[in-house]
Coordinates of N, CA and C and ligand atoms in Angstrom, one line a residue:
D94 N 6.2 10.8 -22.0 CA 6.2 10.9 -20.5 C 6.3 9.5 -19.8
T95 N 5.9 8.5 -20.5 CA 6.0 7.1 -19.9 C 7.3 6.5 -20.1
I96 N 7.7 5.6 -19.3 CA 8.9 4.9 -19.4 C 8.7 3.4 -19.5
N97 N 9.6 2.7 -20.1 CA 9.4 1.2 -20.2 C 9.9 0.5 -18.9
G98 N 10.9 1.1 -18.2 CA 11.3 0.6 -17.0 C 12.5 -0.4 -17.0
A99 N 13.3 -0.3 -18.1 CA 14.6 -1.0 -18.1 C 15.5 -0.3 -17.2
V100 N 16.2 -1.0 -16.3 CA 17.1 -0.3 -15.3 C 18.5 -1.0 -15.5
T101 N 19.5 -0.1 -15.6 CA 20.9 -0.7 -15.7 C 21.8 0.0 -14.6
F102 N 22.5 -0.8 -13.9 CA 23.6 -0.3 -13.0 C 24.9 -0.7 -13.6
D103 N 25.8 0.2 -13.9 CA 27.0 -0.1 -14.5 C 28.2 0.3 -13.6
H104 N 28.7 -0.6 -12.9 CA 29.9 -0.4 -12.0 C 29.6 0.7 -11.0
V105 N 28.5 0.6 -10.3 CA 28.1 1.7 -9.4 C 28.6 1.5 -8.0
S106 N 29.3 2.6 -7.5 CA 29.7 2.6 -6.1 C 29.2 3.8 -5.4
F107 N 28.9 3.7 -4.1 CA 28.3 4.8 -3.4 C 28.7 4.9 -2.0
Q108 N 28.9 6.1 -1.5 CA 29.2 6.3 -0.1 C 28.4 7.6 0.3
Y109 N 27.8 7.5 1.5 CA 27.1 8.7 2.0 C 28.1 9.8 2.3
P110 N 27.7 11.0 2.1 CA 28.6 12.1 2.2 C 29.3 12.2 3.6
D111 N 28.5 11.8 4.6 CA 29.0 12.0 6.0 C 29.7 10.7 6.6
T112 N 29.9 9.7 5.7 CA 30.6 8.5 6.2 C 31.9 8.2 5.6
Q113 N 32.7 7.4 6.2 CA 34.0 7.1 5.7 C 34.0 6.0 4.6
A114 N 33.2 4.9 4.9 CA 33.3 3.7 4.0 C 32.2 3.7 3.0
A115 N 32.5 3.2 1.8 CA 31.5 3.0 0.8 C 30.5 2.0 1.2
V116 N 29.2 2.2 0.9 CA 28.1 1.3 1.3 C 27.7 0.4 0.1
L117 N 28.1 0.8 -1.1 CA 27.8 0.0 -2.3 C 29.1 -0.1 -3.1
H118 N 29.5 -1.3 -3.4 CA 30.8 -1.5 -4.2 C 30.5 -2.1 -5.5
D119 N 30.8 -1.3 -6.6 CA 30.9 -1.9 -7.9 C 29.7 -2.8 -8.3
I120 N 28.5 -2.2 -8.2 CA 27.3 -2.9 -8.5 C 26.9 -2.8 -10.0
S121 N 26.8 -4.0 -10.6 CA 26.4 -4.0 -12.0 C 25.3 -5.0 -12.2
F122 N 24.2 -4.6 -12.9 CA 23.1 -5.6 -13.2 C 22.2 -4.8 -14.2
E123 N 21.4 -5.6 -14.9 CA 20.4 -5.0 -15.8 C 19.1 -5.7 -15.7
T124 N 18.0 -5.0 -15.9 CA 16.7 -5.6 -15.8 C 15.9 -5.2 -17.1
K125 N 15.0 -6.1 -17.5 CA 14.2 -5.8 -18.6 C 12.9 -5.0 -18.1
P126 N 12.3 -4.3 -19.1 CA 11.1 -3.6 -18.7 C 10.0 -4.6 -18.1
G127 N 9.4 -4.2 -17.0 CA 8.3 -5.0 -16.5 C 8.8 -6.1 -15.6
A128 N 10.1 -6.2 -15.4 CA 10.7 -7.3 -14.6 C 10.4 -7.2 -13.1
T129 N 10.4 -8.3 -12.4 CA 10.3 -8.3 -11.0 C 11.8 -8.6 -10.5
V130 N 12.3 -7.6 -9.7 CA 13.7 -7.8 -9.2 C 13.6 -7.9 -7.6
A131 N 14.0 -9.0 -7.1 CA 14.1 -9.1 -5.6 C 15.4 -8.8 -5.1
I132 N 15.5 -8.0 -4.1 CA 16.8 -7.6 -3.5 C 16.8 -8.2 -2.1
M133 N 17.8 -9.0 -1.8 CA 18.0 -9.7 -0.5 C 19.3 -9.3 0.1
G134 N 19.4 -9.5 1.4 CA 20.7 -9.3 2.0 C 20.4 -8.9 3.5
A135 N 21.4 -9.2 4.3 CA 21.3 -8.9 5.8 C 21.0 -7.4 6.0
T136 N 20.6 -7.1 7.2 CA 20.4 -5.7 7.6 C 21.8 -5.0 7.5
G137 N 21.7 -3.8 6.9 CA 22.9 -3.0 6.7 C 23.7 -3.4 5.4
A138 N 23.1 -4.3 4.6 CA 23.9 -4.8 3.4 C 23.9 -3.7 2.3
G139 N 22.9 -2.8 2.4 CA 22.9 -1.7 1.4 C 21.7 -1.7 0.5
K140 N 20.6 -2.5 0.9 CA 19.4 -2.6 0.0 C 18.7 -1.3 -0.2
T141 N 18.4 -0.6 0.9 CA 17.7 0.7 0.8 C 18.6 1.7 0.1
S142 N 19.9 1.7 0.3 CA 20.8 2.6 -0.4 C 20.7 2.3 -1.9
L143 N 20.7 1.1 -2.3 CA 20.7 0.7 -3.7 C 19.5 1.3 -4.4
V144 N 18.3 1.0 -3.8 CA 17.1 1.5 -4.5 C 17.0 3.0 -4.5
G145 N 17.6 3.6 -3.5 CA 17.5 5.1 -3.4 C 18.3 5.8 -4.5
L146 N 19.2 5.1 -5.1 CA 19.9 5.7 -6.3 C 19.1 5.8 -7.5
I147 N 18.1 5.0 -7.6 CA 17.3 4.9 -8.9 C 16.4 6.2 -9.0
P148 N 15.7 6.7 -8.0 CA 15.1 8.0 -8.2 C 16.0 9.2 -7.8
R149 N 17.3 9.0 -7.7 CA 18.3 10.0 -7.4 C 18.1 10.7 -6.0
L150 N 17.6 9.9 -5.0 CA 17.6 10.4 -3.7 C 19.0 10.6 -3.2
Y151 N 19.9 9.8 -3.7 CA 21.4 10.0 -3.5 C 22.0 9.9 -4.9
E152 N 23.3 10.4 -4.9 CA 24.0 10.3 -6.1 C 25.2 9.3 -6.0
Q153 N 25.4 8.4 -6.9 CA 26.5 7.5 -6.8 C 27.8 8.2 -7.0
N154 N 28.9 7.7 -6.5 CA 30.2 8.3 -6.6 C 30.9 7.9 -7.9
T155 N 30.7 6.7 -8.3 CA 31.2 6.2 -9.6 C 30.2 5.3 -10.2
G156 N 30.4 5.2 -11.5 CA 29.5 4.3 -12.3 C 28.3 5.1 -12.8
V157 N 27.4 4.4 -13.6 CA 26.3 5.0 -14.2 C 25.0 4.2 -13.9
V158 N 23.9 4.9 -13.6 CA 22.6 4.3 -13.5 C 21.8 4.7 -14.7
K159 N 21.2 3.8 -15.4 CA 20.4 4.2 -16.6 C 19.0 3.6 -16.5
I160 N 18.1 4.4 -17.0 CA 16.7 4.0 -17.2 C 16.4 4.1 -18.7
D161 N 15.9 3.0 -19.2 CA 15.6 2.9 -20.7 C 16.8 3.4 -21.5
G162 N 18.0 3.0 -21.0 CA 19.2 3.4 -21.8 C 19.8 4.8 -21.5
K163 N 19.0 5.6 -20.8 CA 19.5 7.0 -20.6 C 20.1 7.1 -19.2
D164 N 21.2 7.7 -19.1 CA 21.9 8.1 -17.9 C 21.0 9.0 -17.0
I165 N 20.6 8.5 -15.8 CA 19.6 9.3 -15.1 C 20.1 10.7 -14.7
T166 N 21.4 10.9 -14.7 CA 21.8 12.3 -14.4 C 21.4 13.3 -15.5
T167 N 21.1 12.7 -16.7 CA 20.7 13.6 -17.8 C 19.1 13.8 -17.8
L168 N 18.4 13.1 -16.9 CA 17.0 13.2 -16.9 C 16.5 14.2 -15.9
N169 N 15.4 14.8 -16.2 CA 14.8 15.8 -15.3 C 14.2 15.2 -14.1
T170 N 14.4 15.8 -12.9 CA 14.0 15.2 -11.6 C 12.5 15.0 -11.6
E171 N 11.8 16.0 -12.1 CA 10.3 16.0 -12.1 C 9.9 14.7 -12.8
Y172 N 10.5 14.4 -13.9 CA 10.2 13.3 -14.8 C 10.5 12.0 -14.0
L173 N 11.6 12.0 -13.4 CA 12.0 10.8 -12.6 C 11.0 10.5 -11.5
R174 N 10.7 11.6 -10.8 CA 9.8 11.4 -9.6 C 8.4 10.9 -10.0
D175 N 8.0 11.3 -11.2 CA 6.7 10.9 -11.8 C 6.8 9.5 -12.3
A176 N 7.9 9.1 -12.8 CA 8.1 7.8 -13.4 C 8.3 6.7 -12.4
I177 N 8.8 7.0 -11.2 CA 9.2 6.1 -10.2 C 8.3 6.1 -9.0
G178 N 7.7 5.0 -8.6 CA 7.0 5.0 -7.4 C 7.9 4.4 -6.3
Y179 N 7.9 5.1 -5.2 CA 8.8 4.7 -4.1 C 8.0 4.5 -2.8
V180 N 8.0 3.3 -2.3 CA 7.4 3.0 -1.0 C 8.5 2.8 0.0
P181 N 8.7 3.8 0.9 CA 9.8 3.7 1.8 C 9.5 2.6 2.9
Q182 N 10.6 2.3 3.6 CA 10.6 1.2 4.6 C 9.7 1.7 5.8
E183 N 9.7 3.0 6.1 CA 8.9 3.5 7.2 C 7.5 4.0 6.6
I184 N 6.4 3.4 7.1 CA 5.1 3.7 6.5 C 4.7 5.0 7.2
I185 N 4.2 5.9 6.3 CA 3.6 7.2 6.9 C 2.2 7.3 6.4
L186 N 1.3 7.2 7.4 CA -0.2 7.5 7.2 C -0.5 8.6 8.0
F187 N -1.5 9.4 7.6 CA -1.9 10.6 8.4 C -3.4 10.5 8.7
T188 N -3.8 11.3 9.7 CA -5.2 11.3 10.1 C -6.0 12.0 8.9
G189 N -6.9 11.2 8.4 CA -7.7 11.7 7.2 C -8.3 10.5 6.6
T190 N -9.0 10.6 5.4 CA -9.7 9.5 4.8 C -8.7 8.6 4.1
I191 N -9.1 7.4 3.8 CA -8.3 6.5 3.0 C -8.0 7.1 1.7
Q192 N -9.1 7.7 1.1 CA -8.9 8.3 -0.2 C -7.8 9.4 -0.2
D193 N -7.8 10.2 0.8 CA -6.8 11.3 0.9 C -5.4 10.7 1.2
N194 N -5.3 9.6 1.9 CA -4.1 9.0 2.2 C -3.5 8.4 0.9
I195 N -4.3 7.8 0.1 CA -3.8 7.2 -1.2 C -3.4 8.3 -2.1
A196 N -4.2 9.4 -2.2 CA -3.9 10.5 -3.1 C -2.8 11.5 -2.6
W197 N -2.2 11.2 -1.5 CA -1.2 12.1 -0.9 C 0.0 12.2 -1.9
G198 N 0.3 13.5 -2.2 CA 1.4 13.7 -3.2 C 0.8 13.8 -4.6
K199 N -0.4 13.4 -4.8 CA -1.0 13.5 -6.2 C -2.5 13.9 -5.9
E200 N -2.6 15.1 -5.4 CA -3.9 15.6 -4.9 C -4.9 15.7 -6.1
D201 N -4.5 15.7 -7.3 CA -5.4 15.8 -8.4 C -5.9 14.5 -8.9
A202 N -5.5 13.4 -8.2 CA -6.0 12.1 -8.6 C -7.5 12.0 -8.5
T203 N -8.1 11.4 -9.5 CA -9.6 11.2 -9.5 C -9.9 9.9 -8.6
L204 N -11.1 9.8 -8.2 CA -11.5 8.6 -7.4 C -11.3 7.4 -8.3
D205 N -11.6 7.4 -9.5 CA -11.4 6.3 -10.4 C -9.9 5.8 -10.4
E206 N -9.0 6.8 -10.4 CA -7.6 6.5 -10.4 C -7.2 5.9 -9.1
I207 N -7.8 6.4 -8.0 CA -7.5 5.9 -6.7 C -7.9 4.5 -6.5
I208 N -9.1 4.2 -7.0 CA -9.7 2.9 -7.0 C -8.8 1.9 -7.8
E209 N -8.4 2.4 -9.0 CA -7.6 1.5 -9.8 C -6.3 1.1 -9.1
A210 N -5.7 2.1 -8.5 CA -4.4 1.9 -7.7 C -4.7 1.0 -6.5
A211 N -5.8 1.1 -5.9 CA -6.1 0.3 -4.7 C -6.3 -1.2 -5.1
K212 N -7.0 -1.3 -6.3 CA -7.2 -2.7 -6.8 C -5.9 -3.3 -7.1
L213 N -5.0 -2.6 -7.8 CA -3.7 -3.1 -8.2 C -2.9 -3.5 -6.9
A214 N -3.0 -2.7 -5.9 CA -2.3 -2.9 -4.6 C -3.0 -4.0 -3.7
Q215 N -4.1 -4.6 -4.2 CA -4.8 -5.7 -3.5 C -5.4 -5.2 -2.2
I216 N -5.8 -3.9 -2.2 CA -6.4 -3.4 -0.9 C -7.9 -2.9 -1.1
H217 N -8.3 -2.9 -2.4 CA -9.7 -2.4 -2.7 C -10.8 -3.2 -1.9
D218 N -10.7 -4.5 -1.9 CA -11.7 -5.3 -1.3 C -11.8 -5.0 0.2
T219 N -10.7 -4.8 0.9 CA -10.7 -4.4 2.3 C -11.3 -3.0 2.5
I220 N -11.0 -2.1 1.6 CA -11.5 -0.7 1.7 C -13.0 -0.7 1.6
I221 N -13.6 -1.4 0.6 CA -15.0 -1.4 0.4 C -15.8 -2.2 1.4
S222 N -15.0 -3.0 2.2 CA -15.7 -3.8 3.3 C -16.0 -2.8 4.5
F223 N -15.4 -1.7 4.5 CA -15.7 -0.7 5.6 C -17.0 0.1 5.2
P224 N -17.8 0.4 6.2 CA -19.1 1.0 5.9 C -18.9 2.3 5.1
M225 N -17.8 3.1 5.4 CA -17.6 4.4 4.7 C -16.7 4.2 3.5
G226 N -16.3 3.0 3.2 CA -15.5 2.8 2.0 C -14.3 3.7 1.9
Y227 N -14.1 4.4 0.8 CA -12.9 5.2 0.6 C -12.9 6.5 1.5
D228 N -14.1 6.8 2.1 CA -14.2 7.9 3.0 C -13.9 7.5 4.4
T229 N -13.5 6.3 4.7 CA -13.2 5.9 6.0 C -12.0 6.7 6.6
M230 N -12.2 7.1 7.8 CA -11.1 7.9 8.5 C -10.1 7.0 9.0
L231 N -8.8 7.3 8.9 CA -7.7 6.7 9.5 C -7.2 7.5 10.7
G232 N -6.5 6.9 11.6 CA -6.0 7.6 12.7 C -6.8 7.4 14.0
Q233 N -6.5 8.3 14.9 CA -7.0 8.1 16.3 C -8.5 7.9 16.3
K234 N -9.3 8.6 15.5 CA -10.7 8.5 15.6 C -11.3 7.5 14.5
G235 N -10.4 7.0 13.7 CA -10.8 6.1 12.6 C -10.5 4.7 12.9
V236 N -10.4 3.9 11.7 CA -10.1 2.5 11.9 C -8.6 2.3 12.1
N237 N -8.3 1.2 12.7 CA -6.9 0.8 12.8 C -6.7 -0.3 11.8
L238 N -5.8 -0.1 10.9 CA -5.4 -1.0 9.9 C -4.4 -2.0 10.4
S239 N -4.4 -3.2 9.9 CA -3.3 -4.1 10.2 C -2.0 -3.7 9.5
G240 N -0.9 -4.3 9.9 CA 0.4 -4.0 9.2 C 0.3 -4.2 7.7
G241 N -0.2 -5.3 7.3 CA -0.3 -5.7 5.9 C -1.2 -4.7 5.1
Q242 N -2.3 -4.3 5.8 CA -3.2 -3.4 5.2 C -2.6 -2.0 5.0
K243 N -1.8 -1.6 6.0 CA -1.1 -0.3 5.9 C -0.1 -0.4 4.7
Q244 N 0.6 -1.5 4.6 CA 1.6 -1.7 3.6 C 0.9 -1.5 2.2
R245 N -0.2 -2.2 2.0 CA -0.9 -2.2 0.7 C -1.4 -0.8 0.4
L246 N -1.8 -0.1 1.5 CA -2.3 1.3 1.3 C -1.2 2.2 0.7
T247 N 0.0 2.0 1.3 CA 1.1 2.9 0.8 C 1.6 2.5 -0.5
I248 N 1.4 1.2 -0.9 CA 1.7 0.7 -2.2 C 0.7 1.4 -3.2
A249 N -0.6 1.4 -2.8 CA -1.6 2.1 -3.7 C -1.2 3.6 -3.9
R250 N -0.7 4.2 -2.8 CA -0.3 5.6 -2.9 C 0.8 5.8 -4.0
A251 N 1.7 4.9 -4.1 CA 2.8 5.0 -5.1 C 2.2 4.7 -6.5
L252 N 1.2 3.8 -6.5 CA 0.7 3.3 -7.9 C -0.2 4.3 -8.5
V253 N -0.8 5.3 -7.7 CA -1.7 6.2 -8.2 C -1.1 7.1 -9.3
R254 N 0.2 7.2 -9.3 CA 1.0 7.9 -10.4 C 1.2 7.1 -11.6
K255 N 0.8 5.8 -11.6 CA 1.0 4.9 -12.7 C 2.5 4.9 -13.1
P256 N 3.4 4.6 -12.1 CA 4.8 4.6 -12.4 C 5.2 3.4 -13.3
G257 N 6.3 3.6 -14.0 CA 6.8 2.5 -14.8 C 7.8 1.7 -14.0
I258 N 8.2 2.2 -12.9 CA 9.1 1.5 -12.0 C 8.6 1.7 -10.5
L259 N 8.5 0.6 -9.8 CA 8.0 0.7 -8.4 C 9.1 0.1 -7.5
L260 N 9.4 0.9 -6.5 CA 10.4 0.5 -5.5 C 9.7 0.1 -4.2
L261 N 9.8 -1.1 -3.8 CA 9.1 -1.6 -2.5 C 10.2 -1.9 -1.5
D262 N 10.3 -1.1 -0.5 CA 11.4 -1.3 0.5 C 10.8 -2.1 1.7
D263 N 10.8 -3.4 1.6 CA 10.3 -4.2 2.6 C 8.8 -4.1 2.8
S264 N 8.1 -3.6 1.7 CA 6.7 -3.2 1.8 C 5.7 -4.4 1.8
T265 N 6.2 -5.6 1.6 CA 5.3 -6.8 1.6 C 5.6 -7.8 2.7
S266 N 6.4 -7.3 3.7 CA 6.8 -8.2 4.8 C 5.7 -8.7 5.6
A267 N 4.6 -7.9 5.7 CA 3.4 -8.4 6.5 C 2.4 -9.1 5.7
L268 N 2.6 -9.2 4.3 CA 1.6 -9.9 3.5 C 1.8 -11.4 3.5
D269 N 0.6 -12.1 3.5 CA 0.7 -13.6 3.3 C 1.2 -13.9 1.9
I270 N 1.7 -15.1 1.8 CA 2.4 -15.5 0.5 C 1.5 -15.4 -0.7
R271 N 0.2 -15.7 -0.5 CA -0.7 -15.7 -1.6 C -1.0 -14.2 -2.1
T272 N -1.3 -13.3 -1.1 CA -1.6 -11.9 -1.4 C -0.3 -11.3 -2.1
E273 N 0.8 -11.6 -1.6 CA 2.1 -11.1 -2.2 C 2.2 -11.6 -3.6
A274 N 2.0 -12.8 -3.8 CA 2.1 -13.4 -5.2 C 1.1 -12.7 -6.1
T275 N -0.1 -12.5 -5.6 CA -1.2 -11.9 -6.5 C -0.7 -10.4 -6.8
L276 N -0.2 -9.7 -5.8 CA 0.3 -8.4 -6.0 C 1.4 -8.3 -7.1
L277 N 2.4 -9.2 -6.9 CA 3.5 -9.2 -7.9 C 3.0 -9.6 -9.3
Q278 N 2.0 -10.5 -9.4 CA 1.5 -10.8 -10.7 C 0.7 -9.7 -11.3
A279 N 0.0 -8.9 -10.5 CA -0.8 -7.8 -11.0 C 0.2 -6.7 -11.5
L280 N 1.3 -6.5 -10.8 CA 2.3 -5.5 -11.3 C 3.0 -5.9 -12.6
R281 N 3.2 -7.3 -12.7 CA 3.7 -7.8 -14.0 C 2.7 -7.6 -15.1
D282 N 1.4 -7.8 -14.8 CA 0.4 -7.6 -15.8 C 0.3 -6.2 -16.4
V283 N 0.6 -5.2 -15.5 CA 0.6 -3.8 -16.0 C 2.0 -3.4 -16.4
A284 N 3.0 -4.4 -16.5 CA 4.3 -4.1 -17.0 C 5.1 -3.1 -16.2
C285 N 4.8 -3.1 -14.9 CA 5.5 -2.2 -14.0 C 6.8 -2.9 -13.4
T286 N 8.0 -2.4 -13.8 CA 9.2 -2.9 -13.3 C 9.2 -2.8 -11.7
T287 N 9.4 -3.9 -11.0 CA 9.2 -3.8 -9.6 C 10.5 -4.3 -8.9
F288 N 11.1 -3.4 -8.0 CA 12.2 -3.8 -7.2 C 11.6 -4.0 -5.8
L289 N 11.8 -5.2 -5.3 CA 11.2 -5.7 -4.1 C 12.3 -6.1 -3.1
I290 N 12.5 -5.2 -2.1 CA 13.4 -5.6 -1.0 C 12.7 -6.6 -0.1
T291 N 13.3 -7.7 0.2 CA 12.6 -8.7 0.9 C 13.5 -9.6 1.7
Q292 N 13.0 -10.2 2.7 CA 13.7 -11.2 3.4 C 13.2 -12.6 3.2
K293 N 12.1 -12.7 2.4 CA 11.3 -13.9 2.3 C 11.7 -14.6 0.9
I294 N 12.0 -15.9 1.0 CA 12.2 -16.7 -0.2 C 11.0 -16.8 -1.0
S295 N 9.8 -16.7 -0.4 CA 8.6 -16.8 -1.1 C 8.5 -15.7 -2.1
S296 N 9.1 -14.5 -1.8 CA 9.0 -13.4 -2.8 C 10.0 -13.5 -3.9
T297 N 11.1 -14.3 -3.7 CA 12.1 -14.4 -4.7 C 11.8 -15.5 -5.7
L298 N 11.0 -16.4 -5.3 CA 10.7 -17.6 -6.2 C 10.4 -17.2 -7.6
H299 N 9.5 -16.2 -7.8 CA 9.1 -15.9 -9.1 C 9.7 -14.6 -9.7
A300 N 10.7 -14.1 -9.0 CA 11.4 -12.9 -9.5 C 12.2 -13.3 -10.7
D301 N 12.3 -12.3 -11.7 CA 13.1 -12.5 -12.9 C 14.6 -12.5 -12.5
L302 N 14.8 -11.6 -11.5 CA 16.2 -11.4 -11.1 C 16.3 -11.2 -9.6
I303 N 17.2 -11.9 -9.0 CA 17.4 -11.8 -7.6 C 18.8 -11.2 -7.4
L304 N 18.9 -10.1 -6.6 CA 20.2 -9.5 -6.3 C 20.5 -9.8 -4.8
L305 N 21.6 -10.5 -4.6 CA 21.9 -10.8 -3.2 C 23.1 -10.0 -2.8
L306 N 22.8 -9.1 -1.8 CA 23.8 -8.1 -1.4 C 24.5 -8.6 -0.1
E307 N 25.8 -8.4 0.0 CA 26.5 -8.7 1.3 C 27.5 -7.6 1.5
D308 N 27.4 -6.9 2.6 CA 28.3 -5.8 2.9 C 28.5 -4.8 1.7
G309 N 27.4 -4.5 1.0 CA 27.5 -3.5 0.0 C 28.0 -4.1 -1.4
S310 N 28.3 -5.4 -1.4 CA 28.7 -6.0 -2.7 C 27.6 -6.9 -3.2
L311 N 27.5 -7.0 -4.5 CA 26.6 -8.0 -5.1 C 27.2 -9.3 -5.1
L312 N 26.8 -10.1 -4.1 CA 27.4 -11.5 -3.9 C 27.0 -12.4 -5.0
A313 N 25.7 -12.3 -5.5 CA 25.3 -13.1 -6.5 C 24.1 -12.5 -7.2
Q314 N 23.8 -12.8 -8.5 CA 22.6 -12.4 -9.1 C 22.1 -13.4 -10.1
G315 N 20.8 -13.6 -10.2 CA 20.3 -14.6 -11.1 C 18.9 -15.0 -10.7
S316 N 18.4 -16.0 -11.3 CA 17.0 -16.5 -11.0 C 17.2 -17.4 -9.7
H317 N 16.0 -17.7 -9.1 CA 16.0 -18.6 -8.0 C 16.8 -19.9 -8.3
E318 N 16.5 -20.5 -9.4 CA 17.2 -21.8 -9.8 C 18.7 -21.6 -9.9
E319 N 19.1 -20.5 -10.5 CA 20.5 -20.2 -10.7 C 21.2 -20.0 -9.3
L320 N 20.6 -19.2 -8.5 CA 21.2 -19.0 -7.2 C 21.2 -20.2 -6.3
L321 N 20.2 -21.0 -6.4 CA 20.1 -22.2 -5.6 C 21.3 -23.2 -6.0
E322 N 21.6 -23.1 -7.3 CA 22.7 -23.9 -7.8 C 24.1 -23.4 -7.5
N323 N 24.2 -22.0 -7.6 CA 25.6 -21.4 -7.5 C 25.9 -20.7 -6.3
C324 N 25.0 -20.4 -5.4 CA 25.3 -19.5 -4.3 C 25.0 -20.1 -3.0
V325 N 26.1 -20.4 -2.2 CA 26.0 -21.1 -0.9 C 25.2 -20.3 0.1
L326 N 25.3 -18.9 0.1 CA 24.5 -18.1 1.0 C 23.0 -18.2 0.7
Y327 N 22.7 -18.2 -0.6 CA 21.3 -18.3 -1.0 C 20.7 -19.7 -0.6
Q328 N 21.5 -20.7 -0.8 CA 21.1 -22.1 -0.4 C 20.8 -22.1 1.1
R329 N 21.7 -21.4 1.9 CA 21.5 -21.4 3.3 C 20.2 -20.7 3.7
I330 N 20.0 -19.5 3.0 CA 18.7 -18.8 3.3 C 17.5 -19.7 2.9
Y331 N 17.6 -20.4 1.8 CA 16.5 -21.2 1.3 C 16.2 -22.3 2.3
E332 N 17.3 -22.9 2.9 CA 17.1 -24.0 3.8 C 16.7 -23.6 5.2
S333 N 16.9 -22.4 5.5 CA 16.6 -22.0 6.9 C 15.1 -21.7 7.1
Ligands
LIG18 N1 24.0 4.3 6.1 C1 24.7 5.5 6.3 N2 23.9 6.7 6.2 C2 22.6 6.7 5.9 C3 22.0 5.4 5.7 C4 22.7 4.3 5.8 O1 25.9 5.6 6.5 N3 21.9 7.8 5.8 C5 24.8 3.1 6.1 C6 24.3 2.1 7.2 O2 24.9 2.3 8.4 C7 24.8 0.8 6.6 C8 24.8 1.0 5.1 O3 24.8 2.4 4.9 O4 26.1 0.4 7.0 C9 23.7 0.4 4.3 O5 22.5 0.8 4.8 P1 21.1 0.5 4.2 O6 21.2 0.6 2.7 O7 20.0 1.2 4.9 O8 21.0 -1.1 4.5 P2 19.7 -2.1 4.3 O9 20.2 -3.3 3.6 O10 18.6 -1.4 3.7 O11 19.4 -2.5 5.8 P3 18.0 -2.9 6.5 O12 17.7 -4.3 6.1 O13 18.3 -2.8 8.0 O14 17.0 -1.9 6.1
LIG19 MG1 16.7 -0.9 4.5

């Protein structure tokens, strides 16, 4: 039931059913299990679309996506959904306790599992600082969380399933550099392959692989050092 989290894109192109132009063109890359993959690129470059192909939210038109060497179209959706944690760009929290918000979608999660996920997401200390701890109410009658706290809560929600792959769509934008680095290291320690869509160079510094998208094409891929040496656009982002 567990996966190692090696992900391969092999000449993948994709176009939404209701649009004329392809949004991803001939994307190829591969990641090792447990790797940190940063995805950068301007708004509309195709970052959200790319990660959406991994849990098969959409189906590519050409090419193959593989997890641990297996074509994902041959895998059962239930299995994929369990193996992949997805934190969408739009945060959704509901009126209810922190515990219920983290367990959303996995209602059989035990409190221990919820706490473990919250620790990994670097939000446990904040939660226990509230008088009601995990029973703290969110929403109109409850506490108001900061943007970064909301982001970490939704990351905890994804981690409660102990996924082998985690997709973070701009989910660390409100975190300070140190908290983000601690989070990424914690995910590395549990060998969770992490795709991190980001606009911040601070998040790409320690990534094993950076994918730089431009207009749906993979303009460059490599480590921070490699892109700094070979990619003019990356240099420009770095210097800005
Ligand atoms: N798109 C589309 N239909 C959708 C979603 C997106 O046609 N349901 C198009 C967008 O108009 C855009 C392209 O697909 O031209 C890529 O969109 P997306 O992957 O969402 O881009 P991101 O890089 O994620 O942009 P952002 O940074 O703004 O989130
Ligand atoms: Mg997006």
